[in-house]
Short mmCIF file of C-alpha atoms in Angstrom, two decimals:
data_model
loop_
_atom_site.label_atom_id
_atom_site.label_comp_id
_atom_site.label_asym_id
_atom_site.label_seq_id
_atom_site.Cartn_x
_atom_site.Cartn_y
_atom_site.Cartn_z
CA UNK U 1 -20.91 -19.59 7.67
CA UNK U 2 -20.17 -17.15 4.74
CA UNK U 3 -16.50 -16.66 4.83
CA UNK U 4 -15.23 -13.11 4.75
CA UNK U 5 -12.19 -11.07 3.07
CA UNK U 6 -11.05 -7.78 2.70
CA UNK U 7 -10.42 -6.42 -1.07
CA UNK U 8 -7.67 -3.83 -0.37
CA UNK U 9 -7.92 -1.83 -4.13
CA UNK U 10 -8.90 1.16 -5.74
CA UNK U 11 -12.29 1.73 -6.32
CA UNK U 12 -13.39 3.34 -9.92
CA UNK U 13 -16.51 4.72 -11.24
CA UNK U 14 -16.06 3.80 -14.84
CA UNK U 15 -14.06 0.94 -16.08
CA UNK U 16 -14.75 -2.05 -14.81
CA UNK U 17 -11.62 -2.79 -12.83
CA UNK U 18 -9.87 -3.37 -8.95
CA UNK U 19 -12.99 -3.45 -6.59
CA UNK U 20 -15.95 -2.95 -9.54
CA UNK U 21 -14.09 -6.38 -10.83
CA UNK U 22 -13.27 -8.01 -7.85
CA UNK U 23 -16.44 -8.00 -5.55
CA UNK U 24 -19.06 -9.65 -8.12
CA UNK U 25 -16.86 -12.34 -8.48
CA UNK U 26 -16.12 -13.13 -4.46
CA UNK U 27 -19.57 -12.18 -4.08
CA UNK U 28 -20.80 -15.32 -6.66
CA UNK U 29 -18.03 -17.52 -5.65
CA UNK U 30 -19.23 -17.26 -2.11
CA UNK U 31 -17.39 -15.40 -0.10
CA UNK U 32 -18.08 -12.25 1.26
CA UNK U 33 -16.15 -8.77 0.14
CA UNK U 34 -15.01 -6.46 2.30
CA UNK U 35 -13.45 -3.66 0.72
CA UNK U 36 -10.90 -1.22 1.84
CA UNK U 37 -10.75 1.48 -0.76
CA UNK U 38 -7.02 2.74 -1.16
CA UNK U 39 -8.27 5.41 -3.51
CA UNK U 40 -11.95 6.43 -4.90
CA UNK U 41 -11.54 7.89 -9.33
CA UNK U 42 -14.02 8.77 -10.96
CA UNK U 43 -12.48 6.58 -13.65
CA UNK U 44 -10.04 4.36 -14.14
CA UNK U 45 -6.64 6.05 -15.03
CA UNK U 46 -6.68 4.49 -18.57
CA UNK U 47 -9.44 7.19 -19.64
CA UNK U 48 -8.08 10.51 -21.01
CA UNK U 49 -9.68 12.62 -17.81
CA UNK U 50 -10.49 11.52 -14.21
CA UNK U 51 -10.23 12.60 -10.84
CA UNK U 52 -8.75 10.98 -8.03
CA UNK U 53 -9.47 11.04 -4.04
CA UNK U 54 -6.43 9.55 -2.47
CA UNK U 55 -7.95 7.44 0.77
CA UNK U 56 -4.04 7.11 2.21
CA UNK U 57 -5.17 8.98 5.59
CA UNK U 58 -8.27 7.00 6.00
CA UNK U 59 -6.58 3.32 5.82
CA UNK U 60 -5.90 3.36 9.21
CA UNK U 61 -9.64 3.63 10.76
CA UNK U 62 -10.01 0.21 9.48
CA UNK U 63 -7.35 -1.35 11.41
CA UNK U 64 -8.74 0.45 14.14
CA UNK U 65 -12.58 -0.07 13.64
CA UNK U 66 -12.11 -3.53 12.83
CA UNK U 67 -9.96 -3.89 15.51
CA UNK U 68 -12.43 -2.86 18.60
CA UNK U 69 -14.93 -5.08 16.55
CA UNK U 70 -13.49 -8.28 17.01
CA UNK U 71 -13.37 -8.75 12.90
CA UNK U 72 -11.67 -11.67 11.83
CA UNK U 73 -11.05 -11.91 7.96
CA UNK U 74 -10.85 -15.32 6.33
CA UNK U 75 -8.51 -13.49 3.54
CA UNK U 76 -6.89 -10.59 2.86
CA UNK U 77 -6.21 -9.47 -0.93
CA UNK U 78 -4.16 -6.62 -2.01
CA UNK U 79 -4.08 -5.15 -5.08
CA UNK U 80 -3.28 -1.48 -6.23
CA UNK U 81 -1.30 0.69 -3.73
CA UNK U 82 -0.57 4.50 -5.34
CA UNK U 83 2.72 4.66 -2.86
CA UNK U 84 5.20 3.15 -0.42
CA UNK U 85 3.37 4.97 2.59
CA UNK U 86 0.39 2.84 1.89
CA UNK U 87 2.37 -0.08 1.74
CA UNK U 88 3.18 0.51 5.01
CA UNK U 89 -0.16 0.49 6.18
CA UNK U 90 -1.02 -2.39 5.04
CA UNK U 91 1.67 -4.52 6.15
CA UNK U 92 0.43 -2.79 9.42
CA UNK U 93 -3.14 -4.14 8.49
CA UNK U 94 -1.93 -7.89 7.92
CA UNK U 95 0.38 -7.92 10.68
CA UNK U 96 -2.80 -7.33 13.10
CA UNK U 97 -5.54 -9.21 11.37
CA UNK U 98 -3.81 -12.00 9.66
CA UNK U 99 -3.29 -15.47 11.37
CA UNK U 100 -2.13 -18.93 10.39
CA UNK U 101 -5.53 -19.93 8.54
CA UNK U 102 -5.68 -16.53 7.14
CA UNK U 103 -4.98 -16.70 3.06
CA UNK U 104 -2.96 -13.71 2.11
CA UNK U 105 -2.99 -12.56 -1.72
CA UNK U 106 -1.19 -10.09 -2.98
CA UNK U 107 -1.30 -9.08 -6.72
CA UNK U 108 1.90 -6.88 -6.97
CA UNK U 109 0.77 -4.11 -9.00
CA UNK U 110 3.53 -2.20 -10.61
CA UNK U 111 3.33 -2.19 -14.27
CA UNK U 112 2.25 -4.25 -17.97
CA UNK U 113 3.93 -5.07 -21.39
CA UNK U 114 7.49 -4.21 -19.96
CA UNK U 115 6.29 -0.34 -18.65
CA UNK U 116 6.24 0.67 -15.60
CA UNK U 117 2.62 2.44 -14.34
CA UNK U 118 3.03 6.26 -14.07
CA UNK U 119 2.75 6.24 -10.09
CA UNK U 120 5.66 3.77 -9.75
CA UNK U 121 9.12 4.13 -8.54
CA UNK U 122 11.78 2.60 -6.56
CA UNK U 123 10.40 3.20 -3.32
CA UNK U 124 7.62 1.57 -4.27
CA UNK U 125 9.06 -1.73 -5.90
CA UNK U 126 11.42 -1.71 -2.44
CA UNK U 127 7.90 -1.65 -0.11
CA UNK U 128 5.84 -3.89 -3.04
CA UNK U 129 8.99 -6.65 -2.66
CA UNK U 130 8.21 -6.72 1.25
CA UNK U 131 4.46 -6.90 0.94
CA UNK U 132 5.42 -9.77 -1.25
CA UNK U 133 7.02 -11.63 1.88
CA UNK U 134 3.78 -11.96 3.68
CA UNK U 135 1.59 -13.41 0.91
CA UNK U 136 0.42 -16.72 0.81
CA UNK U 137 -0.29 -16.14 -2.84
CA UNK U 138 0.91 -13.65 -5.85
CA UNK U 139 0.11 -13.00 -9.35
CA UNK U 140 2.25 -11.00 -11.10
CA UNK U 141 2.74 -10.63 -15.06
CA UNK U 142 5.72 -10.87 -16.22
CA UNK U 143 6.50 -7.60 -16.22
CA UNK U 144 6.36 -7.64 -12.12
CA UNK U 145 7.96 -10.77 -12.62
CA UNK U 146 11.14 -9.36 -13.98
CA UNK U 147 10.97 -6.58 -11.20
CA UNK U 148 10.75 -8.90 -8.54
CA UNK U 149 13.15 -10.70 -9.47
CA UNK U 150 15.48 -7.90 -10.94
CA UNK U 151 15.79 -9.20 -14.18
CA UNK U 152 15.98 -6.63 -17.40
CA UNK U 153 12.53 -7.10 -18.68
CA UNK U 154 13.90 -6.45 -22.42
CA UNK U 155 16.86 -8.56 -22.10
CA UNK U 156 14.03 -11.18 -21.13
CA UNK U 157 11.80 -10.62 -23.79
CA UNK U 158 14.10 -11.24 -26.21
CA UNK U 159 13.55 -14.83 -26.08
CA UNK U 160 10.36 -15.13 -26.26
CA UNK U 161 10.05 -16.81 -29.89
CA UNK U 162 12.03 -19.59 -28.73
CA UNK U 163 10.99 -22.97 -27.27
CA UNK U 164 12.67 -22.96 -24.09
CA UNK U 165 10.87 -19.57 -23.12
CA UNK U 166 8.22 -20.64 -20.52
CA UNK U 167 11.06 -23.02 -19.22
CA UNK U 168 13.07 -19.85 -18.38
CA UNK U 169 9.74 -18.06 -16.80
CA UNK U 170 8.98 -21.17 -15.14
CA UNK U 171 12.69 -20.45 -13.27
CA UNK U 172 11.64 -17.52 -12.37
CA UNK U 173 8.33 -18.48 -10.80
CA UNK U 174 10.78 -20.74 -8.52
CA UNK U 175 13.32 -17.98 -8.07
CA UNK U 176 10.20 -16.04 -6.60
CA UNK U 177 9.38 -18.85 -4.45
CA UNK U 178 12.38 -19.37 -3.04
CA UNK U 179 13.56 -15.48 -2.47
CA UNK U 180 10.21 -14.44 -1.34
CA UNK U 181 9.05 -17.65 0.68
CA UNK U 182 5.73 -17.63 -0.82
CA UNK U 183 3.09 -20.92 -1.29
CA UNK U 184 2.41 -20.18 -4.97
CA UNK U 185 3.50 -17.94 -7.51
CA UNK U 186 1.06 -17.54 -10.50
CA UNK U 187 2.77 -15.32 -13.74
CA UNK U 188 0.17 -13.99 -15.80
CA UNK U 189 -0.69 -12.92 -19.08
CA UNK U 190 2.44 -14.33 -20.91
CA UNK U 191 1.88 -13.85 -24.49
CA UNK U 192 3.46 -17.29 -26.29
CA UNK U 193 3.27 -17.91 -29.75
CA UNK U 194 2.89 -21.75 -30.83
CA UNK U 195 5.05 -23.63 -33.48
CA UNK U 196 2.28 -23.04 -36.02
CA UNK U 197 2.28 -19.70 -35.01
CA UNK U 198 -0.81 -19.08 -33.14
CA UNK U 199 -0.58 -16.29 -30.48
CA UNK U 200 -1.61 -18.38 -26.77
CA UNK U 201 -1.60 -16.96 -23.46
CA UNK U 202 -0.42 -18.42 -20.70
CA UNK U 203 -0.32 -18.31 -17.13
CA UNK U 204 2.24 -20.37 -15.17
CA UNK U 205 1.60 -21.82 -12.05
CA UNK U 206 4.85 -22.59 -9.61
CA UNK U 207 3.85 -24.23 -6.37
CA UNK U 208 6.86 -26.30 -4.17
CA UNK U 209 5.52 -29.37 -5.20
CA UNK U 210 4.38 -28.83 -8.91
CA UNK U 211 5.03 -26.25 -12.03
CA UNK U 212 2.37 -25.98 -14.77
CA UNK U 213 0.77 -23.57 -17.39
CA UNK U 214 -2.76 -23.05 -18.59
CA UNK U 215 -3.12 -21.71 -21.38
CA UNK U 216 -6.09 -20.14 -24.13
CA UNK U 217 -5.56 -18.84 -27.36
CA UNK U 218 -5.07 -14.78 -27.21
CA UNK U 219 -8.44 -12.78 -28.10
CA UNK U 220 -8.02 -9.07 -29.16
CA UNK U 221 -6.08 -6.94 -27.13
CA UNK U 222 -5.20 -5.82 -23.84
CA UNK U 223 -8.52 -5.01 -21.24
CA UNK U 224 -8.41 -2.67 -18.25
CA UNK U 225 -9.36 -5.23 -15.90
CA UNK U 226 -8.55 -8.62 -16.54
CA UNK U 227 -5.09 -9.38 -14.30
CA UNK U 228 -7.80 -8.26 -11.14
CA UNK U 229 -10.74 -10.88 -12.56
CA UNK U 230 -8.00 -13.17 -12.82
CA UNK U 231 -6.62 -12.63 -9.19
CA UNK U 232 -10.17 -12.86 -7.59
CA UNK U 233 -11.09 -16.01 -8.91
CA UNK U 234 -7.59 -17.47 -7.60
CA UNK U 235 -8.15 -16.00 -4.19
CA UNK U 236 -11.61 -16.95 -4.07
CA UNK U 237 -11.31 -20.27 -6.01
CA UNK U 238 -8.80 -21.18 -2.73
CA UNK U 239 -10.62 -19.29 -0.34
CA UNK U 240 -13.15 -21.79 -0.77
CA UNK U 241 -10.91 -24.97 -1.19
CA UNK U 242 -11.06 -25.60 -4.69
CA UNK U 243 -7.84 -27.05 -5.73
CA UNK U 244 -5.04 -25.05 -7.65
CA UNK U 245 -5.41 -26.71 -10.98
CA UNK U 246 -9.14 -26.43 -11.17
CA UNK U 247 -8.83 -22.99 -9.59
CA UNK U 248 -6.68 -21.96 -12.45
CA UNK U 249 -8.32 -23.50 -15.02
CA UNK U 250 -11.77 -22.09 -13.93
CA UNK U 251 -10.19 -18.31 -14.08
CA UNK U 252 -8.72 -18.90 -17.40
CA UNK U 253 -12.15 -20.15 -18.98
CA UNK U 254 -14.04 -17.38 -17.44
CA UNK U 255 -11.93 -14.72 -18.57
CA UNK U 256 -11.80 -16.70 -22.14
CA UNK U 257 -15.67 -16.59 -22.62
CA UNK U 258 -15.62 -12.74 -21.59
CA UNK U 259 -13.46 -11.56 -23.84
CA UNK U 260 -15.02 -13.06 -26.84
CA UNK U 261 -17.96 -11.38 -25.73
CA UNK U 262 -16.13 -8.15 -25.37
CA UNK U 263 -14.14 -8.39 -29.03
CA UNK U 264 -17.17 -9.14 -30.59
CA UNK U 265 -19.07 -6.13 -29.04
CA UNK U 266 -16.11 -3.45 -30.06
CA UNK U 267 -15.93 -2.44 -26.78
CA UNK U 268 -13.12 -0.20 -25.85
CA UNK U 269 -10.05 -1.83 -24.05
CA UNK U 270 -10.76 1.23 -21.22
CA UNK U 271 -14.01 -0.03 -20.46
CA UNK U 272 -13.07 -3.81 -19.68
CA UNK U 273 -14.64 -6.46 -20.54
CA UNK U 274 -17.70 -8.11 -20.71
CA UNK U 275 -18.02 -10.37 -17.30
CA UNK U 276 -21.68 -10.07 -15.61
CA UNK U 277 -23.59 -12.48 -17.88
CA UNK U 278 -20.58 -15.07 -17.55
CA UNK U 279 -20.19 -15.09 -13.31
CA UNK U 280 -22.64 -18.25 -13.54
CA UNK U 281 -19.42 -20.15 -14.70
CA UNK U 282 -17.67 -19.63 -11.11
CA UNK U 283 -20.74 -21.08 -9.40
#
């Protein structure tokens, strides 16, 4: 039987990002989406103009709905959450659906390239570091990374030209292990350069029984888009029982072979990139 989860993200008209991104992939990957809007835009809030419809006050109907029919999700993944009340809610949500073969996910959205997003404050990072206790699974970058695990994102950055830097990162996956009490910790998007200096990206796995990094050379710039393709091969990549390395190492190709797509098209970074004709690669 088709296994079933519930995307818990935003859902935007334009800009191919949150639930746009996420259900294709579960969808091709096997695993059936079931999405719980936390807001409906027109657009994704990179774009210049959009409008958005706050879905706060609706959250609850689906613990409720799903509740009086008998819905049991195989996984739960979280993604953005526009304020602490809706954190709430879906701690709520997890506490009543969840159960010991249920995989959890939660991609801690708070902020990219050492900036905070405009709806976030410390309310927010309080609720977003006890969400973070009930996953199974998180992916932050490394700007979450540093909130997390209060450490001065600039301070960090500092050392990122020198060769001990994914060493120190890699502490921090284990710091976020240990304070959090989560399976595995994946750190995204960690812009590297190499001894010959060649730009990489890298994304650093820390589970209790193993640390490692996959990395691809860095192709144009930043997408709207990518950190939630990333996440929702992970979750469905494990959903499925694929193991971690290959799991990893299938999301990092896929999003690869996009993006060269996308840089070679010109398309803008608002947009996202260019996915649909590369899905076959999760099959």
């Amino acid at each position: 039987m088709t296994k079933k989860a519930v995307l818990i993200n935003d859902l935007s008209g334009l800009g191919k990002c949150s639930l746009t991104a996420a259900i294709p992939v579960l969808s091709v990957m096997g695993i059936q989406a079931c999405p719980m809007p936390t807001a409906v835009l027109t657009s994704q809030t990179g774009f210049k103009s959009f409008y958005c419809n706050d879905c706060t006050d609706k959250l609850d109907y689906y613990t409720s709905e799903w509740k009086k029919l008998g819905f049991q999700p195989d996984g739960i993944y979280t993604g953005f959450l526009s304020s602490e009340k809706q954190v709430d809610k879906i701690l709520d949500f997890i506490n009543s659906f969840e159960t010991e073969n249920t995989l959890v996910l939660v991609d801690p959205v708070m902020g990219d390239g050492g900036r905070t997003y405009s709806l976030f404050t410390d309310a927010l990072a309080c609720k977003m570091k006890k969400l973070v206790t009930v996953a199974d699974v998180i992916t932050p970058n490394l700007t979450e990374c540093c909130i997390l695990c209060d450490v001065d994102y600039c301070e960090f950055i500092k050392n990122a030209d020198k060769p001990d830097f994914l060493d120190k990162i890699a502490e921090l996956g284990k710091n976020l292990l240990n304070r959090y009490g989560v399976k595995i910790v994946i750190i995204t998007g960690i812009e590297h350069k190499d001894i010959d200096g060649t730009m990489y990206v890298q994304n650093l796995i820390a589970s209790k029984d193993e640390v490692f990094s996959v990395s691809c050379k860095k192709i144009g710039g930043s997408y709207s888009g990518t950190g939630d393709l990333f996440a929702s091969v992970m979750f469905s990549g494990l959903l499925r029982g694929d193991t971690l390395r290959d799991t990893v190492s299938l999301a990092v190709k896929f999003i690869e072979t996009s993006l060269r797509d996308t840089v070679a098209l010109g398309i803008d970074r608002n947009e996202g990139i260019e996915f649909e004709k590369h899905l076959k690669i999760l099959l």
